[in-house]
Structures are given as structure tokens and as C-alpha cells.
Amino acid sequence: GATLSRTAGQSTPLTQLFTYSDADNDIVSFAVRDREVGGGYLTRNGVRQTENALFDNIPISEIGLWAFVAGPAGSISTIGFNAIDSRGAFNATAPNPVKYDP
């Protein structure tokens, strides 16, 4: 994970926030969650998504459709992310959260 500073309303694609890999290169989906209410928010195709909701089993080919929009000045948002392989395996201990501090 990382701590990033963004201006309020600035959108950052998930592809710029998270990296992922798998020994046998069979990542097929991902899960993402904005863990706060009232801060920033996730978007899919530019459409605001429900805050603090888990979006699970999204085809990895759609990761480019997703972004995170920074919240108002002074807010902090944490985003959880996991890449999932063809057997449903993921690393629950991976340091996934990205904190935004606009």
C-alpha cells in the first residue's frame, strides 16, 4: 500500500494504485472496496459507486474501468484490493490499502 496526496475530486485509475502478480499468471478477477463513508469514492466507467461496498469477482479485464476519486480536503480514504487467481486464491496478508490524504 501507499499514502497518496490528491486534490479533492482528482480521479486515479486503479491500475495506477495497485500492482499484482501471480506465479503462474492466472489472475482472473479482483475485489475492491472503499473502506470509508464520506471521503473519496470508487467509480466504474466514471459512475460513482456505493461507498463502503465490496465489489467482488470483477473480471481482471475490467480493471481499467475502475478509478478512485479523492474526497474533500482533510479527508482520508482507505481502499482495499485483492487480485484473485483461477482457483480463487488471493493473498489476504498483502499490504493492499492505499490511503488518500487530500
mmCIF file of C-alpha atoms in Angstrom:
data_model
loop_
_atom_site.group_PDB
_atom_site.id
_atom_site.type_symbol
_atom_site.label_atom_id
_atom_site.label_comp_id
_atom_site.label_asym_id
_atom_site.label_seq_id
_atom_site.Cartn_x
_atom_site.Cartn_y
_atom_site.Cartn_z
ATOM 1 C CA GLY A 1 0.000 0.000 0.000
ATOM 2 C CA ALA A 2 0.945 3.633 -0.247
ATOM 3 C CA THR A 3 -0.134 7.007 1.026
ATOM 4 C CA LEU A 4 -1.003 9.432 -1.746
ATOM 5 C CA SER A 5 -1.972 13.083 -1.625
ATOM 6 C CA ARG A 6 -4.523 14.207 -4.194
ATOM 7 C CA THR A 7 -6.660 17.281 -4.650
ATOM 8 C CA ALA A 8 -10.362 16.926 -3.936
ATOM 9 C CA GLY A 9 -12.146 15.353 -6.891
ATOM 10 C CA GLN A 10 -8.967 14.066 -8.542
ATOM 11 C CA SER A 11 -9.534 10.657 -10.133
ATOM 12 C CA THR A 12 -6.826 7.985 -10.176
ATOM 13 C CA PRO A 13 -7.245 4.713 -12.116
ATOM 14 C CA LEU A 14 -6.923 1.545 -10.034
ATOM 15 C CA THR A 15 -4.225 0.439 -12.472
ATOM 16 C CA GLN A 16 -2.059 3.255 -11.076
ATOM 17 C CA LEU A 17 -2.834 2.396 -7.453
ATOM 18 C CA PHE A 18 -2.261 -1.350 -7.320
ATOM 19 C CA THR A 19 0.150 -3.859 -8.778
ATOM 20 C CA TYR A 20 -0.460 -7.579 -8.721
ATOM 21 C CA SER A 21 1.213 -10.753 -9.909
ATOM 22 C CA ASP A 22 0.812 -14.494 -9.695
ATOM 23 C CA ALA A 23 3.415 -17.245 -10.065
ATOM 24 C CA ASP A 24 1.506 -18.998 -12.849
ATOM 25 C CA ASN A 25 -0.077 -15.860 -14.341
ATOM 26 C CA ASP A 26 -3.692 -16.933 -13.902
ATOM 27 C CA ILE A 27 -5.258 -13.879 -12.264
ATOM 28 C CA VAL A 28 -8.844 -13.784 -13.467
ATOM 29 C CA SER A 29 -10.636 -11.292 -11.221
ATOM 30 C CA PHE A 30 -10.287 -8.719 -8.477
ATOM 31 C CA ALA A 31 -12.137 -7.328 -5.491
ATOM 32 C CA VAL A 32 -12.094 -3.711 -4.364
ATOM 33 C CA ARG A 33 -13.653 -1.767 -1.517
ATOM 34 C CA ASP A 34 -13.645 1.863 -0.431
ATOM 35 C CA ARG A 35 -13.465 1.433 3.332
ATOM 36 C CA GLU A 36 -14.773 4.834 4.479
ATOM 37 C CA VAL A 37 -18.023 6.741 4.099
ATOM 38 C CA GLY A 38 -17.870 10.471 3.417
ATOM 39 C CA GLY A 39 -14.398 10.586 1.888
ATOM 40 C CA GLY A 40 -13.456 9.628 -1.623
ATOM 41 C CA TYR A 41 -15.300 7.073 -3.713
ATOM 42 C CA LEU A 42 -14.825 4.447 -6.386
ATOM 43 C CA THR A 43 -16.080 4.893 -9.932
ATOM 44 C CA ARG A 44 -16.784 2.417 -12.701
ATOM 45 C CA ASN A 45 -16.816 3.980 -16.163
ATOM 46 C CA GLY A 46 -16.925 7.361 -14.437
ATOM 47 C CA VAL A 47 -20.091 6.489 -12.488
ATOM 48 C CA ARG A 48 -19.897 6.897 -8.715
ATOM 49 C CA GLN A 49 -20.284 3.628 -6.822
ATOM 50 C CA THR A 50 -21.773 2.986 -3.376
ATOM 51 C CA GLU A 51 -19.348 3.879 -0.592
ATOM 52 C CA ASN A 52 -18.010 1.147 1.701
ATOM 53 C CA ALA A 53 -19.413 -1.592 -0.572
ATOM 54 C CA LEU A 54 -17.427 -4.643 -1.633
ATOM 55 C CA PHE A 55 -17.203 -5.160 -5.376
ATOM 56 C CA ASP A 56 -16.085 -8.763 -5.800
ATOM 57 C CA ASN A 57 -15.258 -11.169 -8.629
ATOM 58 C CA ILE A 58 -14.855 -8.407 -11.197
ATOM 59 C CA PRO A 59 -13.099 -9.750 -14.312
ATOM 60 C CA ILE A 60 -9.482 -8.539 -14.303
ATOM 61 C CA SER A 61 -10.023 -7.375 -17.892
ATOM 62 C CA GLU A 62 -12.316 -4.656 -16.461
ATOM 63 C CA ILE A 63 -9.784 -3.137 -14.055
ATOM 64 C CA GLY A 64 -9.243 -0.253 -16.479
ATOM 65 C CA LEU A 65 -12.864 0.803 -15.975
ATOM 66 C CA TRP A 66 -12.327 1.490 -12.259
ATOM 67 C CA ALA A 67 -10.863 4.551 -10.522
ATOM 68 C CA PHE A 68 -10.865 6.258 -7.144
ATOM 69 C CA VAL A 69 -11.861 9.896 -6.717
ATOM 70 C CA ALA A 70 -10.240 11.738 -3.801
ATOM 71 C CA GLY A 71 -12.563 13.166 -1.170
ATOM 72 C CA PRO A 72 -12.705 16.672 0.271
ATOM 73 C CA ALA A 73 -9.661 18.372 1.776
ATOM 74 C CA GLY A 74 -8.764 16.845 5.119
ATOM 75 C CA SER A 75 -10.456 13.514 4.447
ATOM 76 C CA ILE A 76 -8.620 10.210 4.469
ATOM 77 C CA SER A 77 -9.790 7.195 2.477
ATOM 78 C CA THR A 78 -8.541 3.631 2.524
ATOM 79 C CA ILE A 79 -9.105 1.291 -0.403
ATOM 80 C CA GLY A 80 -8.811 -2.487 -0.119
ATOM 81 C CA PHE A 81 -7.839 -4.526 -3.178
ATOM 82 C CA ASN A 82 -7.168 -8.188 -3.946
ATOM 83 C CA ALA A 83 -6.341 -9.948 -7.191
ATOM 84 C CA ILE A 84 -7.862 -13.435 -7.410
ATOM 85 C CA ASP A 85 -6.475 -16.333 -9.442
ATOM 86 C CA SER A 86 -8.334 -19.062 -11.342
ATOM 87 C CA ARG A 87 -8.527 -21.265 -8.234
ATOM 88 C CA GLY A 88 -9.987 -18.458 -6.097
ATOM 89 C CA ALA A 89 -6.731 -17.905 -4.245
ATOM 90 C CA PHE A 90 -5.632 -14.455 -3.083
ATOM 91 C CA ASN A 91 -3.169 -13.105 -0.547
ATOM 92 C CA ALA A 92 -5.149 -11.964 2.484
ATOM 93 C CA THR A 93 -1.974 -10.628 4.114
ATOM 94 C CA ALA A 94 -0.891 -8.450 1.188
ATOM 95 C CA PRO A 95 -0.498 -4.762 2.078
ATOM 96 C CA ASN A 96 -3.378 -3.653 -0.144
ATOM 97 C CA PRO A 97 -4.769 -0.453 1.337
ATOM 98 C CA VAL A 98 -3.941 2.783 -0.392
ATOM 99 C CA LYS A 99 -4.567 5.810 1.780
ATOM 100 C CA TYR A 100 -5.588 9.103 0.241
ATOM 101 C CA ASP A 101 -4.951 12.249 2.210
ATOM 102 C CA PRO A 102 -6.156 15.191 0.075
#
